[in-house]
Structure formats: structure tokens, C-alpha cells
Amino acid sequence: MTGSGTAVFLSELGRALPAITEGLLVTLEATGLGAALALLVAFALGLAARSRLLPVRGAARFAVELLRGTSLYVQLFWLFFALPMLGFRLEPMACGVLAFGLNYGAYGAEVVRGSIAAVPAAQTEAAIALGMGPGLRLRRIVLPQAYALMVPPFKNLLIQLLKATPLLSLVTVADLTFRIDQLRAATGGTAAAYLLLLLLYFCVAALLGAGMNALERRAQARLGVVGGDA
Amino acid sequence: MWDMDAARAALPVVLSGFGVTLLATVLGFAVAVAAGLGIALLGRSRSRWIALPVGALASFVRSTPVMVQLFAAWVLVPGLDALALGVLVLGLHYATYLSEVYRAGIDAVPKGQWEACTALSLPRRRVWRAVVLPQAVRKVLPSLGNYAISMFKETPFLSVIAVDEMVHEANAFGSTHFAYLESFTLAAAVFLIASWPTSLLVRRLEARLAH
Amino acid sequence: MPIETVPGPEKVRFDRVTKRFGDQTVLDGLDLAVAPGERVTLIGPSGSGKTTILRLLMTLERVTDGVVHVDGEPFSHMPSGPGGKLVPADERYLAPRRRRVGMVFQQFNLFPHLSVLANVTEAPRHVLGLDADEAAARARDLLGLVGLADKEDAHPTRLSGGQQQRVAIARALAMRPELLLLDEVTSALDPELVAEVLDVLRDVAAGTDITMLCVTHEMAFARDVSDRLLMFDRGRVLESGPPGKLLDAPEHERTREFLRSIR
């Protein structure tokens, strides 16, 4: 970029700042809502996958494989383009949140299931020996310990989800990628615009990662694990 | 509503894109496997001037969206064929994941193995090739399989730089024939049919290597 | 092996109980009765089925065949339908009955996400429905009894093995069990920590009328607290009797062999 090009880019950037901030908020909103839905789906499917009833277990298993196996990209496009042909039209943002929540929720379900299975059986036995029923055991003994195992993989999934949000710009949502692409088109400052965009995502990812690391340290401190991964 | 004729017309189009999808997955994963090993080894370099920047760059690539990386490469590296560019970007993105897998696999080789090599005065190159990597590979194989499946499902991103893979074809068919329901449902079905058995295979492999 | 007769109503009765894991038979048609307040110690080589008896009583395992009774009613099974046919007990049937049984484990199994006090108050609060103050008062009494009054805020993993096991004893007693199962409670401890745990259990035995079933290799402890010893071998009771008789004048060569092997 030439010197005057840089000047043009910077002045345009100044003018576009409110729009970029708005795009950033949309990206954060999609990440937050998608993650919340994913968490819900993860626990629902993860717990159902441990059910003693074969039909419940089978249905959960099938849902997880279906949602993981069909590609997030296709799911989003399906919700945005194909679903209206069945008579249901969702807001573009709702399509995104739904697709992120279902897809990452299915991955999260495996995390929930695996983490619960990783809590030593002796803990459940100790709870049985104290007369605790299945619901109480799960809620008060197993889940609090499984939680510490869930945080690190959930951190990865959260950052993956954030990295998937630029898909929103393909279905007309004015997210961060969409806004910066507008800036790029207006200035021709392609390299600078994309570098800025990548840096913004990197910062958001770093912040989310730091937050999850703090959760992980707290969870490990509660379990008395010394020198948890910092 | 579902139109059987449209579906019948869409199927060959979608399947023709599937060939490109597979090709992109295979080539992209080859790039990832090789570059990932390079990143892992450079990241372990004893020189900070190599290890630190390589680690930082890998972490930057890993935590930013591959879609934006594709856009950026598309406009910044002109003249390269879209498929070749897509394969490189997707491959390098996954290389940053695989470098972590390799790192964990190498770290999982017991310290005693290194010490035994020192005791035998094996040259460093030999230690890596004959002792450490063969043991690490066993440990990382299932993870590699899972990442290959994951990459397969992310190849639709290449359609943003106009690679005519399956979802690109499905999209095109959907818009010209107004048959999105049929074309995208078929594309989803193909992904499912291809990835489910593969993931079962990887799980079997995982169970077998666990002993 | 004739069915042993015990005067009065029985606290525990095993009725032709068989337990198999795969094709391995751990208990083979076992008959066993324990009187209320009785202290019975099970001895014998490892793999002879002693721990399985405790785990069946705690409903951590299911019987393959036969029925376990507690307080004169079926425990491994429950009556079902008009005929009162016995079917395997479900959670709802077990919930009120299981509270009368407590267990202390070889590996302590304290809850790592809870403080020492919360380990002891957890079940009284959420199973028995005690309020927080009541449960805490009960827990503090028991922590005093096991000599850990000053550790109530500590994290379980920061305690020594002996201290952890004493917390586990307090935790089990907080449910006021009528039947206490002690499964090799000192086997995981360093030798110098064994005495503090056994001393606490001697106090519990002397100060309560809880029925106790104990699996241990500590013969001095078994002699002190037991009314009766049962020598197990390959899923069957080889011989039984008061500790003095069984330890000092065993009838079977295998018992003598076993006793020699653990000295």
C-alpha cells in the first residue's frame, strides 16, 4: 500500500469504526447465543446418551451423529435456503445461532458424556453408600467433578464456534467479517483490512480463551488439583 | 415440498462436486500432515529464534477463522488456481491443529526412551526417526483420523473462493432450479454417508491402538 | 455347610447367594446370618469373595442367584405383583432401605470437590433432609470423635491417608447407619497410619450398638472388636467361630496356612 493509500485506509477506518463495532457486537452475540444453545444441546444429548433406556440412548446417539456428520456449512445453508421451501422462514441470525448451537452442541454432547464417564466409579459407589439416589448422585457428586474435565474441551469448541461465525456474512448477517469486507471494498486496502480482521478475531479468541482458562483453574482448585495448567 | 424430479436431477451435480471435495480433502490433509510435523519440530527447536515465532504464528493461524484466511489469500496471492490455493490454506490451517497433536504424541513418549537413546549414544537424527516418531505415530493416529474427517466437513469453505466442490455445486443447482431443499439435503446426506462409517473406523482404530 | 443359626431376629441374612463375574464364581450358594449388634469379621485369602459380600449388601453389585435379606425383609430383591414374587430391587425400593447401611471403602472415596465438613454434611442434608445447622452440628460432633475437629475447612486431598479415612468414617456415621460395612479400611494406608484409624473404629465399636461387617487383614483388631470370625475360601465359609478359637486353634489346615501367610 502506498503512503496515500494508508491515509485513505485510516480515514475510512475512522469513519467505519461505528459500523465495525456493530459488526463485532453481532459476532459476539452470535458466539454467545450459539454457545448457550450448544451448552443446552450438549447436556441434553450427553445425558440422554447415558440413559438406561435403549430408545433414549439410541435417539441421542443418532442425533449426535446426524448433527456432527452433515457439516456445519451445509446445515447453515440448509436452514437459510432449504427450510423456507418447507414453509419455515427463520431470521438469518436465528439460522446461524441454531446451526452453531446444534452442530457444536453435538460435539459438546460427546464431551459431556465422556467427562461423566471419566469420573471414577468409586465416587458413585461412595454416594450410593450414603443413600443418595441417581438424580442426587449426578447433580451433587458426579457433575461437579465432571465439570472440571469439561472446561478445556469446551474452550476449544467455543473458539471453534467463534471461528465459524464469519459464515453469517454469507447469509446476509452484518457481522464483523461483513463490515470489514465493506471497508475493504470502499478503500481497496485489502491487506490491511484482512489483517485487521484476523487480528480482531485473534483478540476475541484470546479473551475467550483467557476466560475459559480462569474457569478451568477455578474448577481444578476446587478439586484440589495443584498446579493446574495455567 | 420435496420434489423427486428435482432431487433426481440434483444428485449427479452434487456427486460431481463430491469428487472435488474428496480431492481437496486428500490433498489438504497431505499438506496438513507434512506441514504440521514441520511446525511441531520447529516449535521444539532449541533456538528460541525459531521456536517462538513459529509457535506464535501457528497459534495466530489456529485461532483465526479459516474463511477469512481463504478470503485474504484469494486476494493477496493472485494467479494461483482456486483449488490449489484452497488446499494450501485449509491444509496449513489444519497443520496448526496437527502440530499440537504431534507435540502431545511426542511428549507422551516416556522420558526413559530418550535417556536410553542417550545411554546408547544414538545420534539425534536417529533418535527421532527410529525411536520417538514411530512411538508417537501410534499415539496420534486416531486424532489424525478425526481431524481428517473434520477437514472433510470443512471443505465447503472452499466455495467462498469459488472452488466447485460439492456445496458450491449444490448451491448453484439450488439457485438455478430453485431446488435448494433437494440439493442441500442431498449434500448433507452425502456428508453423513461418507463421514459416519469413517468415524466408526477411526473409533475402532482408537480402541485397537489403546492396548 | 449348614445354615448358621443366630438367636433372635437377623440383621443380615444371605440365602443361597451366588455371585458370578463372567464365568468366575466368587460366591457359591452362600448362607450367612448376622445378628443385630453383632460384629463379624471376614478373613481369608484375596479373591475369596469377602469384599463381594460387603458390596452386595451395599447394593453396589447384584446377586446372580439367591436373596440377601436385611432386617427380615428382602434387600437384593423386592416383592412384586399380587403373588409377591421376588424381582430385583429397583431404586425406589432401595432408597429408604439403603440409608440404614453405611460403608467405608479401602480407598476412602472422599468427594474431592467438597470440603471435609461438606463431605460429612452432604448426605444428611440432601438424603435425610436435615437443615444446614443440624447437619453441621452432627458433622462437627463426629469430626471431634475421629479427632479431626480442626480440619473441617480443609480440602480432602490435603489430608494424610489416615485422616482421609477418619473423615470417611465420620461421613458414614453421619447417616446413623444400623449396619456398617468396613472394606479393608486400612489396606491402602502407610503402616504408621493404620493405628489411628483402627483406634477410631475401636471407639465406634465400643460406643455404639451398630452391627458391623468387616473385611480386614489386621488380626489384632479383628480379635478386639469381633464377636465372630468367618474364614472364607473360594466363595464359601470354611470355618467360623469366636476370634479366640479361630485365630488360636483353627480347625482347617487352610486356615492355619492363611494365618501364617499374613503374619
XYZ file of C-alpha atoms in Angstrom:
704
model
C 0.000 0.000 0.000
C 1.271 3.460 -0.834
C 1.511 6.281 1.694
C -1.624 7.981 0.453
C -3.321 4.583 0.361
C -2.549 4.175 4.018
C -4.003 7.592 4.744
C -7.171 6.768 2.832
C -7.481 3.483 4.661
C -7.001 5.059 8.058
C -9.529 7.836 7.459
C -12.044 5.353 6.102
C -11.332 3.122 9.081
C -12.114 6.037 11.380
C -15.397 6.624 9.643
C -16.254 2.942 9.579
C -15.443 2.430 13.252
C -19.060 2.523 14.489
C -20.060 0.019 11.794
C -17.151 -2.263 12.691
C -18.041 -2.057 16.369
C -21.581 -3.009 15.463
C -20.294 -5.950 13.434
C -18.118 -7.034 16.325
C -21.146 -6.965 18.608
C -23.107 -9.082 16.127
C -20.245 -11.594 16.030
C -20.090 -11.674 19.833
C -23.862 -12.019 20.039
C -23.867 -14.946 17.620
C -20.996 -16.564 19.536
C -22.707 -16.077 22.872
C -26.157 -17.249 21.795
C -24.720 -20.122 19.768
C -22.594 -21.229 22.718
C -25.556 -21.014 25.100
C -27.694 -23.148 22.807
C -24.780 -25.525 22.248
C -24.369 -25.939 26.009
C -28.050 -26.788 26.348
C -27.930 -29.266 23.467
C -24.675 -30.761 24.788
C -26.131 -31.517 28.220
C -29.457 -32.748 26.850
C -27.863 -35.130 24.335
C -24.890 -36.026 26.558
C -27.124 -37.046 29.458
C -29.592 -38.813 27.165
C -26.689 -40.817 25.719
C -26.181 -42.309 29.206
C -29.833 -43.235 29.690
C -30.654 -46.779 30.729
C -33.462 -46.817 28.176
C -32.232 -48.037 24.822
C -34.606 -45.880 22.712
C -33.484 -42.699 24.509
C -29.846 -43.678 24.167
C -30.310 -44.603 20.520
C -32.101 -41.380 19.677
C -29.385 -39.309 21.331
C -26.679 -41.264 19.541
C -28.433 -40.770 16.207
C -28.945 -37.042 16.774
C -25.273 -36.589 17.652
C -24.074 -38.471 14.558
C -26.545 -36.645 12.321
C -25.567 -33.204 13.591
C -21.840 -33.886 13.566
C -21.829 -35.759 10.304
C -23.553 -33.305 7.988
C -21.136 -30.329 8.050
C -21.926 -27.042 9.781
C -21.659 -25.178 6.489
C -24.362 -27.334 4.889
C -26.563 -27.117 7.980
C -26.490 -23.328 7.942
C -27.228 -23.162 4.209
C -29.954 -25.733 4.632
C -31.641 -23.677 7.352
C -31.277 -20.469 5.313
C -32.110 -21.698 1.793
C -33.920 -25.025 2.099
C -36.073 -24.618 5.204
C -38.140 -21.763 3.677
C -39.123 -24.185 0.911
C -40.801 -26.258 3.611
C -42.680 -23.169 4.740
C -40.489 -22.092 7.666
C -38.514 -18.914 7.265
C -36.088 -18.005 10.059
C -34.205 -14.748 10.508
C -30.649 -15.127 9.130
C -29.218 -14.579 12.612
C -31.543 -17.268 14.008
C -30.346 -19.673 11.304
C -26.786 -19.028 12.415
C -27.433 -19.438 16.123
C -29.462 -22.591 15.501
C -26.801 -24.130 13.247
C -23.945 -23.249 15.637
C -25.903 -24.445 18.664
C -26.912 -27.774 17.132
C -23.565 -28.563 15.500
C -21.298 -27.599 18.403
C -23.893 -28.952 20.828
C -23.465 -32.371 19.233
C -19.684 -32.173 19.692
C -20.282 -30.929 23.231
C -22.561 -33.905 23.924
C -19.560 -36.200 23.463
C -17.599 -34.036 25.890
C -20.388 -34.217 28.481
C -20.795 -37.967 28.049
C -17.042 -38.624 28.165
C -16.434 -36.368 31.168
C -19.197 -38.020 33.181
C -17.819 -41.437 32.268
C -14.351 -40.314 33.385
C -15.438 -39.580 36.970
C -14.249 -42.642 38.912
C -16.952 -45.234 39.580
C -15.805 -45.222 43.215
C -17.309 -41.748 43.608
C -20.714 -43.034 42.558
C -20.301 -46.010 44.882
C -19.486 -43.722 47.804
C -22.634 -41.731 47.007
C -24.725 -44.911 46.862
C -23.279 -45.945 50.227
C -24.615 -42.650 51.622
C -28.095 -43.445 50.347
C -28.063 -40.923 47.509
C -30.437 -41.629 44.608
C -29.448 -41.379 40.930
C -30.541 -37.747 40.453
C -28.787 -36.545 43.574
C -25.635 -38.500 42.709
C -25.473 -36.939 39.275
C -26.201 -33.411 40.446
C -24.196 -33.222 43.646
C -21.328 -35.677 43.143
C -20.672 -36.587 39.507
C -21.397 -33.381 37.562
C -19.344 -31.081 39.818
C -16.334 -33.335 39.218
C -17.057 -33.894 35.525
C -17.319 -30.126 35.109
C -13.577 -29.702 35.649
C -12.931 -32.153 32.812
C -15.399 -30.419 30.502
C -13.927 -26.927 30.647
C -10.808 -27.446 28.481
C -12.629 -29.180 25.579
C -15.458 -26.641 25.872
C -12.850 -23.913 25.480
C -11.742 -25.458 22.186
C -15.325 -25.758 20.985
C -16.079 -22.149 21.945
C -13.136 -20.881 19.918
C -14.106 -23.143 17.013
C -17.595 -21.670 17.199
C -16.227 -18.133 17.138
C -14.142 -19.043 14.097
C -17.236 -20.364 12.336
C -19.215 -17.128 12.773
C -17.907 -15.490 9.548
C -20.316 -17.917 7.855
C -23.008 -15.465 8.948
C -21.751 -12.958 6.388
C -22.637 -15.495 3.684
C -26.278 -15.461 4.773
C -26.604 -11.632 4.835
C -25.864 -11.061 8.517
C -23.779 -7.910 9.029
C -21.173 -9.463 11.304
C -17.567 -8.412 11.767
C -16.390 -10.069 8.536
C -19.229 -8.449 6.586
C -18.380 -4.952 7.912
C -14.662 -5.230 7.287
C -15.330 -6.546 3.812
C -17.333 -3.373 3.193
C -14.380 -1.324 4.423
C -12.081 -3.270 2.107
C -14.357 -2.635 -0.856
C -14.531 1.076 -0.019
C -10.780 1.568 0.370
C -9.117 -1.115 -1.704
C -6.853 -1.628 1.310
C -7.189 -5.377 1.034
C -4.147 -6.475 3.002
C -4.721 -4.002 5.815
C -8.424 -4.809 6.058
C -7.920 -8.551 6.286
C -5.007 -8.227 8.684
C -7.175 -6.051 10.905
C -9.983 -8.576 10.671
C -7.732 -11.501 11.595
C -6.275 -9.507 14.494
C -9.753 -8.722 15.811
C -10.731 -12.395 15.731
C -7.431 -13.295 17.340
C -8.076 -10.866 20.203
C -11.619 -12.130 20.770
C -10.348 -15.717 20.723
C -7.593 -14.814 23.187
C -10.099 -13.164 25.529
C -12.491 -16.099 25.383
C -9.562 -18.472 25.922
C -8.350 -16.493 28.933
C -11.834 -16.534 30.416
C -12.115 -20.292 29.975
C -8.630 -20.772 31.437
C -9.735 -18.877 34.520
C -12.781 -21.160 34.807
C -10.521 -24.171 34.429
C -8.161 -23.008 37.151
C -11.085 -22.387 39.494
C -12.568 -25.795 38.774
C -9.236 -27.508 39.385
C -8.587 -25.578 42.562
C -11.955 -26.790 43.832
C -10.921 -30.365 43.124
C -7.628 -29.763 44.890
C -5.533 -30.319 41.780
C -2.312 -28.429 42.428
C -0.534 -26.538 39.680
C -3.328 -26.854 37.128
C -2.429 -25.942 33.566
C -2.083 -22.171 33.641
C -42.140 -29.513 -0.694
C -39.740 -32.248 -1.682
C -39.626 -32.690 -5.458
C -38.388 -36.109 -6.525
C -37.593 -34.994 -10.074
C -35.504 -32.107 -8.827
C -33.694 -34.464 -6.472
C -33.007 -36.858 -9.305
C -31.593 -34.010 -11.387
C -29.563 -32.635 -8.461
C -27.916 -35.912 -7.493
C -25.395 -36.170 -10.365
C -24.497 -32.500 -9.970
C -23.910 -32.880 -6.250
C -21.925 -36.072 -6.775
C -19.743 -34.435 -9.404
C -18.842 -31.846 -6.763
C -18.145 -34.637 -4.294
C -15.132 -35.658 -6.388
C -13.609 -32.205 -5.908
C -14.482 -32.329 -2.209
C -12.625 -35.613 -1.818
C -9.662 -34.371 -3.809
C -9.451 -31.230 -1.692
C -9.647 -33.294 1.494
C -6.904 -35.700 0.447
C -4.538 -33.008 -0.830
C -5.329 -30.630 2.023
C -4.728 -33.316 4.595
C -1.440 -34.283 2.970
C -0.347 -30.660 3.337
C -1.553 -30.645 6.956
C 0.238 -33.867 7.883
C 3.562 -32.704 6.468
C 3.408 -29.048 7.479
C 2.064 -29.974 10.900
C 5.091 -32.147 11.557
C 7.336 -29.313 10.396
C 5.647 -26.861 12.775
C 5.875 -29.343 15.654
C 9.576 -29.972 15.106
C 10.440 -26.305 14.563
C 8.376 -25.452 17.651
C 10.621 -27.777 19.642
C 13.780 -26.253 18.228
C 16.393 -25.410 20.830
C 16.814 -21.996 19.257
C 14.319 -19.501 20.640
C 14.624 -17.502 17.428
C 12.932 -20.365 15.628
C 10.670 -21.892 18.273
C 8.994 -18.677 19.441
C 7.963 -17.120 16.106
C 6.850 -20.485 14.718
C 4.778 -21.118 17.818
C 3.259 -17.636 17.759
C 2.401 -17.775 14.071
C 0.839 -21.222 14.444
C -1.236 -20.045 17.370
C -2.385 -16.999 15.362
C -3.450 -19.145 12.409
C -5.111 -21.637 14.737
C -7.270 -19.081 16.489
C -8.483 -17.102 13.474
C -11.229 -18.141 11.050
C -10.169 -20.238 8.082
C -12.810 -18.483 5.998
C -11.142 -15.102 6.480
C -7.776 -16.699 5.765
C -9.204 -18.008 2.497
C -10.538 -14.557 1.541
C -7.222 -12.960 2.375
C -5.172 -15.499 0.439
C -7.533 -15.246 -2.506
C -6.998 -11.508 -2.973
C -3.391 -11.354 -1.791
C -2.000 -14.307 -3.767
C -3.267 -13.770 -7.303
C -2.617 -16.136 -10.132
C -2.900 -19.343 -8.175
C -5.600 -21.828 -9.114
C -8.519 -21.655 -6.651
C -8.362 -25.336 -5.737
C -4.587 -25.219 -5.201
C -4.911 -22.117 -3.049
C -7.797 -23.571 -1.079
C -5.910 -26.804 -0.469
C -2.881 -24.833 0.773
C -4.842 -22.571 3.116
C -7.040 -25.327 4.521
C -4.006 -27.602 4.800
C -1.920 -25.014 6.636
C -4.816 -24.197 8.950
C -5.142 -27.857 9.884
C -1.358 -28.145 10.119
C -1.555 -25.836 13.131
C -4.010 -28.269 14.766
C -1.930 -31.291 13.863
C 1.253 -29.716 15.216
C -0.447 -29.764 18.636
C -1.401 -33.403 18.128
C 2.180 -34.288 17.222
C 3.501 -32.310 20.162
C 1.266 -34.239 22.560
C 2.264 -37.506 20.899
C 5.966 -36.709 21.197
C 5.549 -35.589 24.807
C 3.796 -38.880 25.520
C 6.903 -40.870 24.601
C 8.339 -41.765 28.019
C 11.406 -39.877 29.198
C 13.146 -43.195 29.722
C 13.184 -43.708 25.942
C 15.198 -40.522 25.449
C 17.508 -41.484 28.273
C 18.008 -44.942 26.807
C 18.997 -43.320 23.481
C 21.468 -41.080 25.262
C 22.885 -44.118 27.040
C 23.323 -45.784 23.637
C 24.864 -42.603 22.178
C 22.395 -42.687 19.285
C 22.719 -39.650 17.046
C 19.835 -37.193 17.420
C 18.502 -37.741 13.923
C 18.389 -41.481 14.551
C 16.628 -40.977 17.895
C 13.812 -39.123 16.167
C 13.493 -41.405 13.177
C 13.934 -44.787 14.838
C 12.653 -44.300 18.379
C 10.483 -41.269 19.044
C 8.414 -40.761 15.906
C 7.411 -44.418 15.459
C 6.088 -44.475 19.020
C 4.417 -41.082 18.684
C 2.684 -42.045 15.439
C 0.788 -44.867 17.143
C -0.498 -42.433 19.722
C -1.577 -39.742 17.242
C -3.143 -41.903 14.546
C -6.738 -41.763 15.862
C -6.514 -37.975 16.314
C -5.247 -37.616 12.765
C -8.237 -39.627 11.586
C -10.649 -37.387 13.459
C -9.037 -34.261 12.033
C -9.240 -35.713 8.523
C -12.990 -36.208 8.960
C -13.293 -32.737 10.406
C -11.420 -31.241 7.446
C -13.630 -33.169 5.053
C -16.648 -31.436 6.588
C -14.966 -28.031 6.334
C -14.114 -28.256 2.631
C -17.338 -26.347 1.787
C -15.450 -23.253 2.961
C -13.515 -23.512 -0.306
C -16.686 -22.470 -2.115
C -16.103 -18.905 -0.853
C -13.185 -18.729 -3.285
C -15.280 -20.394 -5.988
C -13.834 -23.903 -5.820
C -16.509 -26.066 -7.418
C -16.750 -28.574 -4.577
C -19.974 -30.268 -3.544
C -21.719 -27.483 -1.631
C -20.777 -24.961 -4.295
C -22.433 -27.228 -6.844
C -25.443 -27.791 -4.608
C -25.809 -24.057 -4.151
C -25.551 -23.411 -7.871
C -28.081 -26.096 -8.689
C -30.390 -24.833 -5.955
C -30.385 -21.276 -7.263
C -30.815 -22.083 -10.967
C -33.572 -24.665 -10.422
C -34.961 -23.161 -7.237
C -34.385 -26.547 -5.638
C -32.341 -25.687 -2.527
C -34.243 -28.191 -0.427
C -33.300 -31.090 -2.677
C -29.730 -30.043 -3.424
C -28.687 -29.152 0.135
C -30.439 -32.166 1.654
C -28.553 -34.398 -0.770
C -25.277 -32.684 0.042
C -25.929 -33.167 3.757
C -26.764 -36.822 3.148
C -23.538 -37.385 1.212
C -21.514 -35.850 4.054
C -23.273 -38.064 6.550
C -22.928 -41.235 4.499
C -19.230 -40.608 3.949
C -18.246 -39.425 7.427
C -20.241 -41.732 9.674
C -18.592 -45.020 8.649
C -15.220 -43.314 8.591
C -15.659 -42.084 12.128
C -16.691 -45.590 13.200
C -13.474 -46.881 11.628
C -11.422 -44.302 13.490
C -13.122 -45.296 16.748
C -12.221 -48.941 16.056
C -8.646 -47.935 15.357
C -8.608 -45.936 18.576
C -9.817 -48.931 20.576
C -7.257 -51.204 18.938
C -4.308 -48.873 19.493
C -5.382 -48.273 23.078
C -3.840 -51.561 24.218
C -22.166 -76.192 55.306
C -25.332 -75.954 57.457
C -27.195 -72.671 57.786
C -25.825 -70.915 60.808
C -28.358 -70.218 63.488
C -28.289 -66.941 65.335
C -30.597 -66.215 68.251
C -33.226 -63.516 67.744
C -34.170 -61.677 64.551
C -31.443 -61.436 61.993
C -29.937 -58.147 60.845
C -28.494 -59.693 57.716
C -29.255 -62.971 56.031
C -27.747 -64.352 52.826
C -29.949 -67.044 51.355
C -28.097 -69.343 48.951
C -26.356 -66.358 47.382
C -24.284 -66.922 44.284
C -22.286 -64.194 42.571
C -20.529 -64.726 39.302
C -18.417 -62.279 37.314
C -18.412 -63.678 33.805
C -17.515 -67.336 34.200
C -15.770 -66.783 37.519
C -17.830 -67.795 40.564
C -16.986 -65.543 43.503
C -19.715 -66.681 45.892
C -21.200 -70.106 45.596
C -24.602 -70.620 47.255
C -23.575 -68.745 50.386
C -25.744 -68.875 53.517
C -24.900 -66.353 56.191
C -26.681 -64.701 59.092
C -25.657 -61.793 61.296
C -27.486 -60.817 64.490
C -28.319 -57.195 65.366
C -25.382 -55.537 67.049
C -23.081 -58.378 66.131
C -19.547 -57.629 64.916
C -18.457 -60.091 62.286
C -15.069 -60.086 60.613
C -14.488 -61.834 57.324
C -10.997 -63.177 56.739
C -9.432 -65.253 54.039
C -7.158 -65.051 51.002
C -7.832 -62.321 48.460
C -10.331 -63.322 45.822
C -12.252 -65.458 48.286
C -15.370 -63.279 47.998
C -15.219 -61.282 51.256
C -15.400 -57.860 49.650
C -18.149 -59.073 47.328
C -20.324 -59.801 50.363
C -19.997 -56.209 51.524
C -20.601 -54.860 48.015
C -23.743 -56.988 47.667
C -25.001 -55.619 50.985
C -24.316 -52.069 49.804
C -26.140 -52.900 46.523
C -23.014 -51.991 44.548
C -23.320 -55.407 42.922
C -26.333 -57.529 42.091
C -26.630 -61.150 43.139
C -26.518 -63.732 40.364
C -28.709 -66.088 42.358
C -30.242 -66.219 45.831
C -31.561 -63.409 48.033
C -29.987 -61.009 50.516
C -32.225 -60.004 53.457
C -31.774 -57.084 55.821
C -33.969 -56.716 58.923
C -36.029 -59.700 57.876
C -37.094 -58.258 54.522
C -35.639 -58.827 51.092
C -32.937 -56.321 50.156
C -31.386 -57.535 46.940
C -34.925 -58.180 45.709
C -38.396 -56.820 46.282
C -41.800 -58.414 46.279
C -43.745 -57.605 43.147
C -47.277 -58.224 41.927
C -50.140 -59.900 43.769
C -48.171 -63.078 44.432
C -45.312 -61.154 45.994
C -42.856 -62.776 43.606
C -39.306 -61.578 44.242
C -37.782 -59.446 41.494
C -34.508 -57.481 41.573
C -34.929 -54.392 43.757
C -35.289 -51.068 41.985
C -34.068 -47.636 43.090
C -37.382 -46.642 44.645
C -37.486 -49.766 46.801
C -33.839 -49.410 47.785
C -33.798 -45.683 48.574
C -35.281 -45.824 52.108
C -33.602 -49.135 52.950
C -30.114 -48.306 51.755
C -29.930 -45.440 54.272
C -29.672 -47.952 57.100
C -26.446 -49.334 55.633
C -23.161 -47.434 55.622
C -19.825 -48.326 54.116
C -16.207 -47.303 54.496
C -14.006 -48.056 51.497
C -10.427 -49.164 51.114
C -9.611 -46.080 49.014
C -11.635 -43.650 51.231
C -13.519 -42.249 48.190
C -13.942 -38.795 49.716
C -15.607 -36.271 47.414
C -12.750 -34.120 46.087
C -14.979 -31.157 45.220
C -16.224 -30.760 48.799
C -14.501 -29.629 51.996
C -14.101 -32.057 54.883
C -17.191 -30.689 56.613
C -19.245 -30.737 53.399
C -18.228 -34.358 52.793
C -19.831 -35.233 56.126
C -22.911 -32.990 55.818
C -23.717 -33.762 52.172
C -25.847 -36.865 52.696
C -27.529 -35.865 55.978
C -28.654 -32.641 54.303
C -29.723 -33.958 50.927
C -30.749 -37.528 51.733
C -32.101 -37.212 55.274
C -33.267 -33.611 54.764
C -31.515 -32.122 57.807
C -31.137 -28.357 57.706
C -27.647 -26.888 57.360
C -27.149 -26.145 61.067
C -28.326 -29.537 62.232
C -26.144 -31.309 59.698
C -23.119 -29.196 60.576
C -23.589 -29.802 64.290
C -23.836 -33.535 63.711
C -20.767 -33.445 61.449
C -18.717 -31.456 63.975
C -19.554 -33.966 66.708
C -18.341 -36.786 64.506
C -15.238 -34.963 63.318
C -14.466 -34.468 67.017
C -14.971 -38.175 67.604
C -12.467 -39.066 64.869
C -10.051 -36.393 66.103
C -10.316 -34.023 63.153
C -12.298 -31.152 64.665
C -9.674 -28.690 63.405
C -9.794 -29.897 59.794
C -13.389 -29.141 58.838
C -12.440 -26.490 56.254
C -9.553 -28.472 54.817
C -9.602 -29.907 51.339
C -9.727 -33.733 51.433
C -6.723 -34.136 49.123
C -4.588 -32.130 51.567
C -5.089 -34.730 54.308
C -2.991 -37.803 55.023
C -4.472 -41.176 54.153
C -5.235 -41.872 57.805
C -7.000 -38.531 58.160
C -8.975 -39.092 54.956
C -10.123 -42.471 56.186
C -11.208 -40.985 59.508
C -13.258 -38.388 57.602
C -14.793 -41.245 55.610
C -15.747 -42.974 58.879
C -17.359 -39.764 60.164
C -19.153 -39.393 56.827
C -20.603 -42.893 57.076
C -21.613 -42.457 60.736
C -23.356 -39.149 59.993
C -26.126 -41.167 58.333
C -26.626 -43.046 61.662
C -26.427 -46.419 59.921
C -27.667 -49.549 61.662
C -25.249 -51.670 59.688
C -21.701 -50.543 58.950
C -19.544 -52.235 56.322
C -15.779 -51.824 56.594
C -13.967 -52.909 53.452
C -10.223 -53.299 54.118
C -10.216 -49.792 55.524
C -6.507 -49.814 56.389
C -5.106 -51.675 53.378
C -4.332 -48.507 51.416
C -2.596 -46.802 54.342
C 1.073 -46.436 55.133
C 1.841 -48.711 58.110
C 2.336 -45.845 60.561
C -1.175 -44.501 59.821
C -3.045 -47.752 60.443
C -3.289 -47.414 64.230
C -5.077 -44.034 64.232
C -7.848 -45.431 62.025
C -8.222 -48.655 63.985
C -8.340 -46.743 67.274
C -11.252 -44.690 65.968
C -13.052 -47.853 64.884
C -12.459 -49.463 68.286
C -14.125 -46.412 69.855
C -17.040 -46.685 67.443
C -17.419 -50.381 68.204
C -17.283 -49.810 71.935
C -19.543 -46.748 71.983
C -22.405 -47.875 69.711
C -24.516 -50.921 69.011
C -24.125 -50.686 65.243
C -23.977 -54.048 63.523
C -20.580 -54.279 61.835
C -19.292 -56.388 58.995
C -15.613 -56.046 58.485
C -13.090 -57.290 55.954
C -9.555 -56.874 57.249
C -6.110 -58.398 57.498
C -5.487 -56.726 60.879
C -5.915 -59.747 63.136
C -5.304 -57.889 66.416
C -8.123 -55.507 65.521
C -10.358 -58.393 64.466
C -9.704 -60.109 67.784
C -10.539 -56.936 69.756
C -13.814 -55.973 68.146
C -15.303 -59.147 66.661
C -17.903 -61.421 68.156
C -17.305 -63.873 65.379
C -14.793 -64.518 62.617
C -15.598 -66.179 59.312
C -12.813 -67.782 57.350
C -13.568 -67.641 53.615
C -12.077 -69.758 50.924
C -13.173 -69.864 47.307
C -16.593 -68.309 47.857
C -17.536 -70.468 50.838
C -17.240 -70.222 54.606
C -14.528 -72.688 55.539
C -14.935 -72.285 59.274
C -16.293 -69.786 61.778
C -16.187 -69.080 65.461
C -15.187 -66.615 68.155
C -11.875 -64.898 67.379
C -10.019 -66.644 70.170
C -10.905 -70.055 68.841
C -10.470 -69.359 65.158
C -7.199 -67.485 65.487
C -5.582 -69.662 68.140
C -6.969 -73.102 67.361
C -8.185 -73.214 63.780
C -9.645 -76.495 62.597
C -8.598 -76.386 58.968
C -5.136 -76.582 57.543
C -6.036 -73.874 55.013
C -6.959 -71.501 57.841
C -3.632 -72.183 59.549
C -1.862 -71.622 56.252
C -3.677 -68.339 55.697
C -2.955 -67.078 59.207
C 0.713 -67.928 58.799
C 0.841 -66.140 55.464
C -0.331 -62.788 56.836
C 1.904 -62.646 59.895
